[in-house]
PDB file of C-alpha atoms in Angstrom:
ATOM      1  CA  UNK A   1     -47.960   4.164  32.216  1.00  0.00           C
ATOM      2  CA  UNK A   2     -45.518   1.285  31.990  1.00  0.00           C
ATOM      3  CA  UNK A   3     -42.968   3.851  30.936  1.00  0.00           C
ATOM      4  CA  UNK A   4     -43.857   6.266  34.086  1.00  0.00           C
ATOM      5  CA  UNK A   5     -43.649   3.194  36.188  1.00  0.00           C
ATOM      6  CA  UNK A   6     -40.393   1.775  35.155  1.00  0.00           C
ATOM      7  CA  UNK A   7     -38.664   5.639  36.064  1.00  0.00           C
ATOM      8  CA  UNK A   8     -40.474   5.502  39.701  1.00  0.00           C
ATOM      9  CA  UNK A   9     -38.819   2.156  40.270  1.00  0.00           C
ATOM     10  CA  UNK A  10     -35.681   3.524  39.298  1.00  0.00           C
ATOM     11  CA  UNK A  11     -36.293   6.292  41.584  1.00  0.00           C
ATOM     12  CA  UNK A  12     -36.797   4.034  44.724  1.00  0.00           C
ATOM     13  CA  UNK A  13     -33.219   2.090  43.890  1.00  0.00           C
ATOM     14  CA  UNK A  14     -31.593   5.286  43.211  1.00  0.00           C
ATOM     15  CA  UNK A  15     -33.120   6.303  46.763  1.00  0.00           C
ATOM     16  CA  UNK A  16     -32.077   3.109  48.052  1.00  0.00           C
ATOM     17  CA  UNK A  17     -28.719   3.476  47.125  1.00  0.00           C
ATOM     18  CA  UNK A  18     -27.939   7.225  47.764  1.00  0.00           C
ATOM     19  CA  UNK A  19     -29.202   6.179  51.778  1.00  0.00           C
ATOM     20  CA  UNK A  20     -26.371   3.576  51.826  1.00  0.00           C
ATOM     21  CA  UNK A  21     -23.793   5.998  50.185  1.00  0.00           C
ATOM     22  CA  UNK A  22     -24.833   8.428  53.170  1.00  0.00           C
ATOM     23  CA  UNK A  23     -24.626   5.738  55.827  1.00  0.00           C
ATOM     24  CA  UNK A  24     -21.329   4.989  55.081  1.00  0.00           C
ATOM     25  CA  UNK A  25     -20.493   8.606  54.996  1.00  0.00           C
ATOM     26  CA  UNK A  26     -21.243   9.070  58.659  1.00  0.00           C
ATOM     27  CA  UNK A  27     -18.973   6.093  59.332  1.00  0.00           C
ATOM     28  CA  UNK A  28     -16.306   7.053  61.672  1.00  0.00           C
ATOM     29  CA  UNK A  29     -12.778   5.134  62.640  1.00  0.00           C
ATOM     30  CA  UNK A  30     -12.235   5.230  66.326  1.00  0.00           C
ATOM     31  CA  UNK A  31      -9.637   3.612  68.197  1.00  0.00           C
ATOM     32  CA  UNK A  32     -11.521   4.319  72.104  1.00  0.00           C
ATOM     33  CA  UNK A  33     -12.643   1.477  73.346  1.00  0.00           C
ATOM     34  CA  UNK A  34     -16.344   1.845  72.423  1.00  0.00           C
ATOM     35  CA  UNK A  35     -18.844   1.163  75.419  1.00  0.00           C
ATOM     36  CA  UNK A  36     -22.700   1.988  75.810  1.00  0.00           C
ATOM     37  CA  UNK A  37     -23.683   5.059  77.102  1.00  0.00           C
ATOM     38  CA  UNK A  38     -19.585   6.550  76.797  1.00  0.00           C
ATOM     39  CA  UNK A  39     -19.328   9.761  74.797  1.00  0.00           C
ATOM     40  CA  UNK A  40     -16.748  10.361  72.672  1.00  0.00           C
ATOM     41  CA  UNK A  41     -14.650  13.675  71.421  1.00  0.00           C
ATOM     42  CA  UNK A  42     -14.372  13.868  67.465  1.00  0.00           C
ATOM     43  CA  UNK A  43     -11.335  15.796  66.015  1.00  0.00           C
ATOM     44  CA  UNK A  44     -11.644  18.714  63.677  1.00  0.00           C
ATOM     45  CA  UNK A  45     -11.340  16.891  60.633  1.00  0.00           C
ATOM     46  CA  UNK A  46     -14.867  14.492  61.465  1.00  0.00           C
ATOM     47  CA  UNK A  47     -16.716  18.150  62.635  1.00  0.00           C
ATOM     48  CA  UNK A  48     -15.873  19.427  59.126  1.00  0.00           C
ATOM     49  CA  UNK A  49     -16.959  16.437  57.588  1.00  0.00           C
ATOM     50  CA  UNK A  50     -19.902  15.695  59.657  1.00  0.00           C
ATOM     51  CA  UNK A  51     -20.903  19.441  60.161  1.00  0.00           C
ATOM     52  CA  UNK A  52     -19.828  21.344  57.882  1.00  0.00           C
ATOM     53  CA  UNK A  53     -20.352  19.338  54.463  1.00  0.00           C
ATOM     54  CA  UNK A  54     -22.613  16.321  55.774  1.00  0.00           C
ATOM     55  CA  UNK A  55     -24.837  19.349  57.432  1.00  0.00           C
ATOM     56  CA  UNK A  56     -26.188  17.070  60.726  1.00  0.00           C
ATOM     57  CA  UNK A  57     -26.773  18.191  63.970  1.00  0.00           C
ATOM     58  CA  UNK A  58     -27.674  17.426  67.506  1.00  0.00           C
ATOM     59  CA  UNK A  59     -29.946  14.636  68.060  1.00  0.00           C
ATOM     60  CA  UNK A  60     -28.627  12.847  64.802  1.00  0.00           C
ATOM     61  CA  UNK A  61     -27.198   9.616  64.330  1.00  0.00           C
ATOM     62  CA  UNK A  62     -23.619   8.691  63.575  1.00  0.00           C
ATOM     63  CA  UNK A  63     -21.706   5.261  63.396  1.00  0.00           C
ATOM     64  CA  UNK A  64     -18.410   4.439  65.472  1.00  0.00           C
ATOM     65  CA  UNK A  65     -16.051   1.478  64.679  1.00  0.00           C
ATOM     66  CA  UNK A  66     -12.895  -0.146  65.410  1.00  0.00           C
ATOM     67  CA  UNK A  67     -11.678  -3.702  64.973  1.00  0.00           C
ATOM     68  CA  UNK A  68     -11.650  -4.168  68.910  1.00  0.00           C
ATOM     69  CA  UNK A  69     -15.399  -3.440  69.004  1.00  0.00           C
ATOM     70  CA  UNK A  70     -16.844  -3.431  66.074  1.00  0.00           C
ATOM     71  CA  UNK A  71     -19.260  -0.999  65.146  1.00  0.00           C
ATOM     72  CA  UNK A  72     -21.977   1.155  67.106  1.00  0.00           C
ATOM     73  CA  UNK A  73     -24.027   3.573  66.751  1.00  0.00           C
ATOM     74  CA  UNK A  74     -24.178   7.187  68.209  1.00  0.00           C
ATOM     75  CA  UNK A  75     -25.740  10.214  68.299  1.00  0.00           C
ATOM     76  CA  UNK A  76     -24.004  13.473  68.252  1.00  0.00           C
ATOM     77  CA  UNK A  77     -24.708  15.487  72.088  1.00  0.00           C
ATOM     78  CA  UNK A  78     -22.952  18.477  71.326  1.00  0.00           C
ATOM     79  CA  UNK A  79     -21.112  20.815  68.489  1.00  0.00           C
ATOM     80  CA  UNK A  80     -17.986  23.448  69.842  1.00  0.00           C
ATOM     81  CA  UNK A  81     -16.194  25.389  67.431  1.00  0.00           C
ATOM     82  CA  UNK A  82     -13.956  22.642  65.746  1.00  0.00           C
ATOM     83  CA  UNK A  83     -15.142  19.499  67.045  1.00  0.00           C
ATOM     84  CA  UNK A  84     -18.078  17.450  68.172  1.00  0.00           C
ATOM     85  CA  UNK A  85     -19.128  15.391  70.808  1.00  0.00           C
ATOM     86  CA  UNK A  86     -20.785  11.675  70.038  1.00  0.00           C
ATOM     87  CA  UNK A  87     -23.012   9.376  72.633  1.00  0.00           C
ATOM     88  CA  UNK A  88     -22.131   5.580  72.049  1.00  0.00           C
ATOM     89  CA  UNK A  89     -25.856   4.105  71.980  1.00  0.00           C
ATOM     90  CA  UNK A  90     -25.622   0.594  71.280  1.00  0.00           C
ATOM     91  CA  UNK A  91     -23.720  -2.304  69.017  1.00  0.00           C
ATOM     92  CA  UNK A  92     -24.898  -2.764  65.584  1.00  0.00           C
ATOM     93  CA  UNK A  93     -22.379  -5.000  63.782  1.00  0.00           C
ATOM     94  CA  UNK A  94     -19.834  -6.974  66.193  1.00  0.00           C
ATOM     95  CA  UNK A  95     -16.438  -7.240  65.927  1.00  0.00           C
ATOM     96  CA  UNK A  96     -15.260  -9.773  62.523  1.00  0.00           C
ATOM     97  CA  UNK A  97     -11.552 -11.217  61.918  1.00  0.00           C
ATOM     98  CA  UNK A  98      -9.478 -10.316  59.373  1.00  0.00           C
ATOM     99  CA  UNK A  99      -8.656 -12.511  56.375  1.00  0.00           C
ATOM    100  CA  UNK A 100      -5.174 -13.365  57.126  1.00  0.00           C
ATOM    101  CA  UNK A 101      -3.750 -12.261  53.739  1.00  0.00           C
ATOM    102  CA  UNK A 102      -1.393  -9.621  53.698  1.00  0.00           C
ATOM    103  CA  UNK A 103       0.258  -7.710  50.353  1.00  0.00           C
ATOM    104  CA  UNK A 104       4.227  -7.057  50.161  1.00  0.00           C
ATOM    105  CA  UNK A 105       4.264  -4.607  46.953  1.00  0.00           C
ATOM    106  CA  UNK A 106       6.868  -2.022  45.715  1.00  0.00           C
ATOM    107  CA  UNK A 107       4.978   1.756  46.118  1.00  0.00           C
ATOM    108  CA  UNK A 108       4.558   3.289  42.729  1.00  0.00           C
ATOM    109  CA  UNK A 109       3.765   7.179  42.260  1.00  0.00           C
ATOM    110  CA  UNK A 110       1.952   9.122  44.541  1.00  0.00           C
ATOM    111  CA  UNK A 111      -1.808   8.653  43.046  1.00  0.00           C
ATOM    112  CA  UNK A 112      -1.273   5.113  42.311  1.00  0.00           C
ATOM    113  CA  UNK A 113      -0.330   4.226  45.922  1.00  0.00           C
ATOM    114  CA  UNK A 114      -3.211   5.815  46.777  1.00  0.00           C
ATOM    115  CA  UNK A 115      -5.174   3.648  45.103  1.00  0.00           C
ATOM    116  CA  UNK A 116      -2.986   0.364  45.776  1.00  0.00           C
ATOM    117  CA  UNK A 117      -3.903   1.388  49.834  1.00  0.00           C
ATOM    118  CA  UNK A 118      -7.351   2.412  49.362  1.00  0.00           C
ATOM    119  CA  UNK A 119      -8.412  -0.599  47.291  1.00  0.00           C
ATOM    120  CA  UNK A 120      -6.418  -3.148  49.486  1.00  0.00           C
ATOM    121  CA  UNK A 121      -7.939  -2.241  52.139  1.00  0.00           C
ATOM    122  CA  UNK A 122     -11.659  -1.847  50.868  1.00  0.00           C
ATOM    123  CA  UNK A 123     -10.855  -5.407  49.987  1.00  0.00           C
ATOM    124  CA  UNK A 124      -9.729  -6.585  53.336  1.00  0.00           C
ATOM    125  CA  UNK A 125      -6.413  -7.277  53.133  1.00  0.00           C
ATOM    126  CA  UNK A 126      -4.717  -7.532  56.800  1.00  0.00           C
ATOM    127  CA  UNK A 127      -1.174  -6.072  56.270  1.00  0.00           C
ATOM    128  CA  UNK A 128       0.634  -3.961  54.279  1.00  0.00           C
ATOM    129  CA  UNK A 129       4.394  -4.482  53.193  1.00  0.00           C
ATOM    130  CA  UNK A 130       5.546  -1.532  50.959  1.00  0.00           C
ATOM    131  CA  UNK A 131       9.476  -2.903  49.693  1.00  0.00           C
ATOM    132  CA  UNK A 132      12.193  -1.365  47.820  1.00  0.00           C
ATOM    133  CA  UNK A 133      13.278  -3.597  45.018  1.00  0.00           C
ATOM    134  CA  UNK A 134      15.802  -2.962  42.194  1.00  0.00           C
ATOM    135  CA  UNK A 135      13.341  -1.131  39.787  1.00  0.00           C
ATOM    136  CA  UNK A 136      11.739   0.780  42.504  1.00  0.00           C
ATOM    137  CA  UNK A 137      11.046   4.486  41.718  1.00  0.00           C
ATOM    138  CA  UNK A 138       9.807   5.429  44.867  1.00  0.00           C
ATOM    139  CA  UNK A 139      12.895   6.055  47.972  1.00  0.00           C
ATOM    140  CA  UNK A 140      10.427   7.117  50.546  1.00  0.00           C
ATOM    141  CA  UNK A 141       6.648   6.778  51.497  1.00  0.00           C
ATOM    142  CA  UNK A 142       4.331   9.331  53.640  1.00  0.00           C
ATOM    143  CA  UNK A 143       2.951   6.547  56.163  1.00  0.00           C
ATOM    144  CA  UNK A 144       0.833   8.870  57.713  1.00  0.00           C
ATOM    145  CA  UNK A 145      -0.971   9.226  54.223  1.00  0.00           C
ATOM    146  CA  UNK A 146      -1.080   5.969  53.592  1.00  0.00           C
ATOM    147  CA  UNK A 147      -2.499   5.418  57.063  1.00  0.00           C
ATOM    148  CA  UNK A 148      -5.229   8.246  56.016  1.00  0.00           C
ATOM    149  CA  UNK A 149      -5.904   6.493  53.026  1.00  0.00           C
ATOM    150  CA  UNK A 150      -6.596   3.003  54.608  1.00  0.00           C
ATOM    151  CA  UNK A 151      -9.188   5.226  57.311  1.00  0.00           C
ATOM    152  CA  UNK A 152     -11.271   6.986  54.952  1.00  0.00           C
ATOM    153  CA  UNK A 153     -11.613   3.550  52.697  1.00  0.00           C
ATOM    154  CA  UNK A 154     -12.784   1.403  55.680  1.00  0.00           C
ATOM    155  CA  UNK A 155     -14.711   4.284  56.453  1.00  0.00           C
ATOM    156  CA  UNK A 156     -16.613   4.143  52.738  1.00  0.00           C
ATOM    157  CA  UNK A 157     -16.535   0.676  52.379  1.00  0.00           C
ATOM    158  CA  UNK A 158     -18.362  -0.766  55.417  1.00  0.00           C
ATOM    159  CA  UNK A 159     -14.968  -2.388  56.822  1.00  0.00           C
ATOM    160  CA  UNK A 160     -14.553  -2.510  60.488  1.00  0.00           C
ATOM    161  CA  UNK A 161     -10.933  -3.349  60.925  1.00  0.00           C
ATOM    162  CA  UNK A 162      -8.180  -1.310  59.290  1.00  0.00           C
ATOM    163  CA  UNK A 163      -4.478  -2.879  57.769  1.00  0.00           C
ATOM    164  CA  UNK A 164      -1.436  -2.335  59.441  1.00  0.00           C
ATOM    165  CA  UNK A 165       0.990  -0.483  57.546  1.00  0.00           C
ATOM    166  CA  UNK A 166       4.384  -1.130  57.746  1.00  0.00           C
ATOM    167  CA  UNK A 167       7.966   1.505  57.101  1.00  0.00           C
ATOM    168  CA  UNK A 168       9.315   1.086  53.540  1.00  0.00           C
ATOM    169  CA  UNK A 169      12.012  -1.569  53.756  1.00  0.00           C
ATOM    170  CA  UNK A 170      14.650  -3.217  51.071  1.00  0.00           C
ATOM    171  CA  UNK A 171      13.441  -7.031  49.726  1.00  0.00           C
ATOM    172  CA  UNK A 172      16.692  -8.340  51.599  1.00  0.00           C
ATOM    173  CA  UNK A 173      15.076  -7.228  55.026  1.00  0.00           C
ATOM    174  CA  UNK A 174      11.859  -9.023  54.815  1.00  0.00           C
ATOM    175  CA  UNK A 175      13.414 -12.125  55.051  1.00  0.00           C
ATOM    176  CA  UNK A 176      12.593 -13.342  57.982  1.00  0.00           C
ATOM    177  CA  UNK A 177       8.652 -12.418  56.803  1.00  0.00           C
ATOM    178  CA  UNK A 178       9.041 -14.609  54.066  1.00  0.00           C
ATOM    179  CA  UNK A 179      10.171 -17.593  56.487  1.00  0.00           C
ATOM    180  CA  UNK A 180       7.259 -17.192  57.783  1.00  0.00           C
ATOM    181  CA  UNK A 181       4.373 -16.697  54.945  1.00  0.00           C
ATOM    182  CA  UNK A 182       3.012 -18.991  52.337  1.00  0.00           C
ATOM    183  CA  UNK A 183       3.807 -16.805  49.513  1.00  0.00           C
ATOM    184  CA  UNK A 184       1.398 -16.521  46.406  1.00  0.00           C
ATOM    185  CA  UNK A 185       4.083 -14.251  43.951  1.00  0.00           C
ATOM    186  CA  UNK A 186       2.308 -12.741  41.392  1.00  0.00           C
ATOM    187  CA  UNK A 187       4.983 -12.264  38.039  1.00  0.00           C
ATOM    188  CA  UNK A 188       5.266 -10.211  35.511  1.00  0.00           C
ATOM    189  CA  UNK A 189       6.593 -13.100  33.332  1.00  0.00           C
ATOM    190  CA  UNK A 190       3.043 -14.797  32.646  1.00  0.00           C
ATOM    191  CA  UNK A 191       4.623 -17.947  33.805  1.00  0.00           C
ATOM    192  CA  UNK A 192       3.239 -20.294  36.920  1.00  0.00           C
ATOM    193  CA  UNK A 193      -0.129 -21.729  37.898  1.00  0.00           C
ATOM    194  CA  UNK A 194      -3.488 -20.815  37.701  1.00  0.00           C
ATOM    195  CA  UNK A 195      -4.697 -20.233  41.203  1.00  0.00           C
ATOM    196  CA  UNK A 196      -7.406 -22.097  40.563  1.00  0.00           C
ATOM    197  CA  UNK A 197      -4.443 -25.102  41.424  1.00  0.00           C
ATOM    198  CA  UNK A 198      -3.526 -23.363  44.987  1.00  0.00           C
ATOM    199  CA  UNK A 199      -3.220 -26.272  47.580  1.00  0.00           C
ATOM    200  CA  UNK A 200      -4.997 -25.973  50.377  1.00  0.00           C
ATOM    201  CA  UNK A 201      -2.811 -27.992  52.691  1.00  0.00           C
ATOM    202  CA  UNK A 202      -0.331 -24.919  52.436  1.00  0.00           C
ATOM    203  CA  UNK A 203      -2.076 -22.251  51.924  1.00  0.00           C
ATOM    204  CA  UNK A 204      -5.024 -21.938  54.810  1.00  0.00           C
ATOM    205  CA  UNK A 205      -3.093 -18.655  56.572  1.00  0.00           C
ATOM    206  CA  UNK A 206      -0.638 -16.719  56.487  1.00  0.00           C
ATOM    207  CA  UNK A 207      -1.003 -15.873  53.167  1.00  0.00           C
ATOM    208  CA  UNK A 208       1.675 -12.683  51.392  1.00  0.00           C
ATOM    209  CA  UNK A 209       0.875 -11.723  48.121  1.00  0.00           C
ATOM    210  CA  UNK A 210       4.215 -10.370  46.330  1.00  0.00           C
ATOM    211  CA  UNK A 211       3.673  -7.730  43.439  1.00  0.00           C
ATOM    212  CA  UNK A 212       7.261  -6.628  42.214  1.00  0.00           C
ATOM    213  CA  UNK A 213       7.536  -3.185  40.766  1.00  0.00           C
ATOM    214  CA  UNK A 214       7.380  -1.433  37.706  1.00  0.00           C
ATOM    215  CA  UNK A 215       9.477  -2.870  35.319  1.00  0.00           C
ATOM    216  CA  UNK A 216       9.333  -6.245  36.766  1.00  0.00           C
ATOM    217  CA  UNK A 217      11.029  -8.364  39.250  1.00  0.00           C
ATOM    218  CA  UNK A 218      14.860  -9.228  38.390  1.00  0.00           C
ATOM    219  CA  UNK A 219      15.772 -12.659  38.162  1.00  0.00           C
ATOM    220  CA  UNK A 220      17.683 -12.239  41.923  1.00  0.00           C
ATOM    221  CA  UNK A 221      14.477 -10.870  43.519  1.00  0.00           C
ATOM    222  CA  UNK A 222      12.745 -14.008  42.412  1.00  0.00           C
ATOM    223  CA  UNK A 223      15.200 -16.859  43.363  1.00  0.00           C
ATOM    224  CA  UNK A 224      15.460 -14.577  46.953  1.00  0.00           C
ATOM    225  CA  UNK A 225      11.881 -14.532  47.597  1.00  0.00           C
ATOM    226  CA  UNK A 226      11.444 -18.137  46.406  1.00  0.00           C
ATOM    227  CA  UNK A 227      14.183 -19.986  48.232  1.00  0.00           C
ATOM    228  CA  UNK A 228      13.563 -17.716  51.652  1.00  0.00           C
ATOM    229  CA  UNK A 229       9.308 -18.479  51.389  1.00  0.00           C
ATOM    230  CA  UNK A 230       8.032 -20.985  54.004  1.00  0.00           C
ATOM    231  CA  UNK A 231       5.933 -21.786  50.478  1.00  0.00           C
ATOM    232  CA  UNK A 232       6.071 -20.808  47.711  1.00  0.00           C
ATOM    233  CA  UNK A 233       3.898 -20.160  44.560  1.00  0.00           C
ATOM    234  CA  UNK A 234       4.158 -18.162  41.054  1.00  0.00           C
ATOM    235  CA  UNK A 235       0.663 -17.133  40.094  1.00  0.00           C
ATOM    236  CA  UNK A 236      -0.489 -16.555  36.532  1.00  0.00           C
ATOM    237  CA  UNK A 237      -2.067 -13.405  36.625  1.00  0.00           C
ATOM    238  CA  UNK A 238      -3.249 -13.724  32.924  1.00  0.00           C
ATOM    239  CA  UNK A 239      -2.268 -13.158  29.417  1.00  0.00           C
ATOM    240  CA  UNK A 240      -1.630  -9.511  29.464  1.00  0.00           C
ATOM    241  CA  UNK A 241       1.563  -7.526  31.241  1.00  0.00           C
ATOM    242  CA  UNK A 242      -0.287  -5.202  33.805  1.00  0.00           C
ATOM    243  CA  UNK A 243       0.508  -1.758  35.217  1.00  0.00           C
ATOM    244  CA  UNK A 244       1.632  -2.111  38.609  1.00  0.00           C
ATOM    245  CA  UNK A 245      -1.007  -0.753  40.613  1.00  0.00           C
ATOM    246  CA  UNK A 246      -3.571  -2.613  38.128  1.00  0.00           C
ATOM    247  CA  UNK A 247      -1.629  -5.851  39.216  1.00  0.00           C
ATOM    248  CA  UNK A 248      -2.621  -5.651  42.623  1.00  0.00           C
ATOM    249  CA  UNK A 249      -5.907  -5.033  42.155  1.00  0.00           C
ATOM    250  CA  UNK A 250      -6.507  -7.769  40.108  1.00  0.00           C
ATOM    251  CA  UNK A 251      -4.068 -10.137  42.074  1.00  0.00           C
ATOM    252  CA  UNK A 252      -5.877  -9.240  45.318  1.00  0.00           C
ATOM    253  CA  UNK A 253      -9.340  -9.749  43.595  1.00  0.00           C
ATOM    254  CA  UNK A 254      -8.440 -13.457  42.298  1.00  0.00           C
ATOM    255  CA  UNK A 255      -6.853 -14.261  45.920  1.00  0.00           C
ATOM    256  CA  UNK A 256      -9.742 -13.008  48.149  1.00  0.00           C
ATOM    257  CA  UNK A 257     -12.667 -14.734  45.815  1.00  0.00           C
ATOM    258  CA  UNK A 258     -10.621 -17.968  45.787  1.00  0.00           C
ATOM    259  CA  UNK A 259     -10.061 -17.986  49.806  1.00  0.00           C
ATOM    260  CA  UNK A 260     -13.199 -16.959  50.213  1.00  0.00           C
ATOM    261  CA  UNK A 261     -15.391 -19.526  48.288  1.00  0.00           C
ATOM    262  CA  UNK A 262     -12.763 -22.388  48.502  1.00  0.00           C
ATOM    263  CA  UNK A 263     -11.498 -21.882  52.420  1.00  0.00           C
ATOM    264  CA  UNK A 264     -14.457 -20.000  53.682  1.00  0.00           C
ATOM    265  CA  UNK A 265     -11.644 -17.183  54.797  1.00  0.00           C
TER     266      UNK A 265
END
């Protein structure tokens, strides 16, 4: 009996868990200005996914968000041939501010960058800075993949706002970006502070968290992005030399739990 129990209670969270994982799969990024009682046209790509593999119809329900008006929910009114047509009901989560922490990183290979985007953003950072340094292997980036890539992980992850994503740009153009962010500059060289020691005097917004590339940041890169930061900080990330798009990850993770639970961010 006890035995019997224990795999209908695991049944229940299972069941509990697969009705989140489908709630967030009828999450939809819109950028119309969502009011009550508007309807809304859905491009092809949220009729296949709604339709076609999520299988609902008319009369079901559907969520709608943007970082304008936060999130509502809708019902789908009517299916055409390629696209769908959603009711705006009423407001279920309002509108929330960003964290204002932003990443400047060097893109990596295709699959990694997809996970450097996705992950940022299902972690909330507010801007993205992909930069060409010296040991950068990547001379161009698809922005309108990585902007697909931030939609479908706010989409999944229950975020309502969505980073902006800048145009690729060399280290000695974000200058005037650095002049103007309190930079936390995560290195390769296992040097610097814990960020445990992070002041808070200089470090309450306009935070950009620096990840060089593979291979590591040359000696140049640092002394630019030092001397040019409104402040500046070298982060230990920990005892072991990290893959690049493992760096991030981890950097953004220690940043976010330590603004979070020391500046209420």
């Amino acid at each position: 009996m006890i035995e019997i129990y224990g795999w209908v209670k695991i049944g229940k969270i299972l069941k509990i868990k697969l009705s989140c994982l489908i709630s967030f799969m009828k999450r939809i990024y819109n950028k119309s200005n969502l009011v009550k009682g508007n309807t809304y046209h859905l491009e092809e790509k949220y009729y296949i996914h709604l339709i076609k593999v999520m299988r609902l119809n008319i009369g079901e329900q559907i969520s709608l968000f943007n970082e304008e008006n936060g999130e509502w929910t809708a019902k789908i009114i009517d299916i055409k041939k390629n696209s769908l047509i959603a009711e705006v009901l009423e407001q279920s989560l309002p509108p929330v501010i960003a964290a204002d922490i932003s990443l400047l990183f060097s893109p990596i290979k295709h699959l990694n960058s997809e996970s450097v985007i996705r992950q940022s953003t299902e972690i909330g950072i507010k801007k993205l800075y992909p930069t060409k340094f010296h040991r950068t292997v990547v001379s161009k980036i698809n922005l309108t993949k990585f902007e697909a890539y931030s939609v479908g992980a706010a989409q999944q992850s229950g975020r309502l706002s969505l980073p902006t994503i800048f145009q690729m740009e060399k280290l000695s153009n974000q200058k005037q970006l650095l002049q103007s962010s309190n930079v936390l500059m995560f290195d390769e060289n296992l040097k610097g502070i814990s960020i445990e020691e992070v002041p808070k005097k200089n470090f309450s917004e306009k935070i950009l968290v620096i990840i060089g590339p593979e291979g590591g940041f040359e000696d140049e890169e640092r002394k630019f992005i030092e001397s040019n930061s409104k402040s500046f900080l070298n982060i230990k990330l920990g005892s072991q030399i990290l893959k690049a798009d493992t760096a991030v990850i981890a950097a953004l993770s220690l940043t976010f739990h330590f603004f979070q639970r020391k500046h209420h961010f």
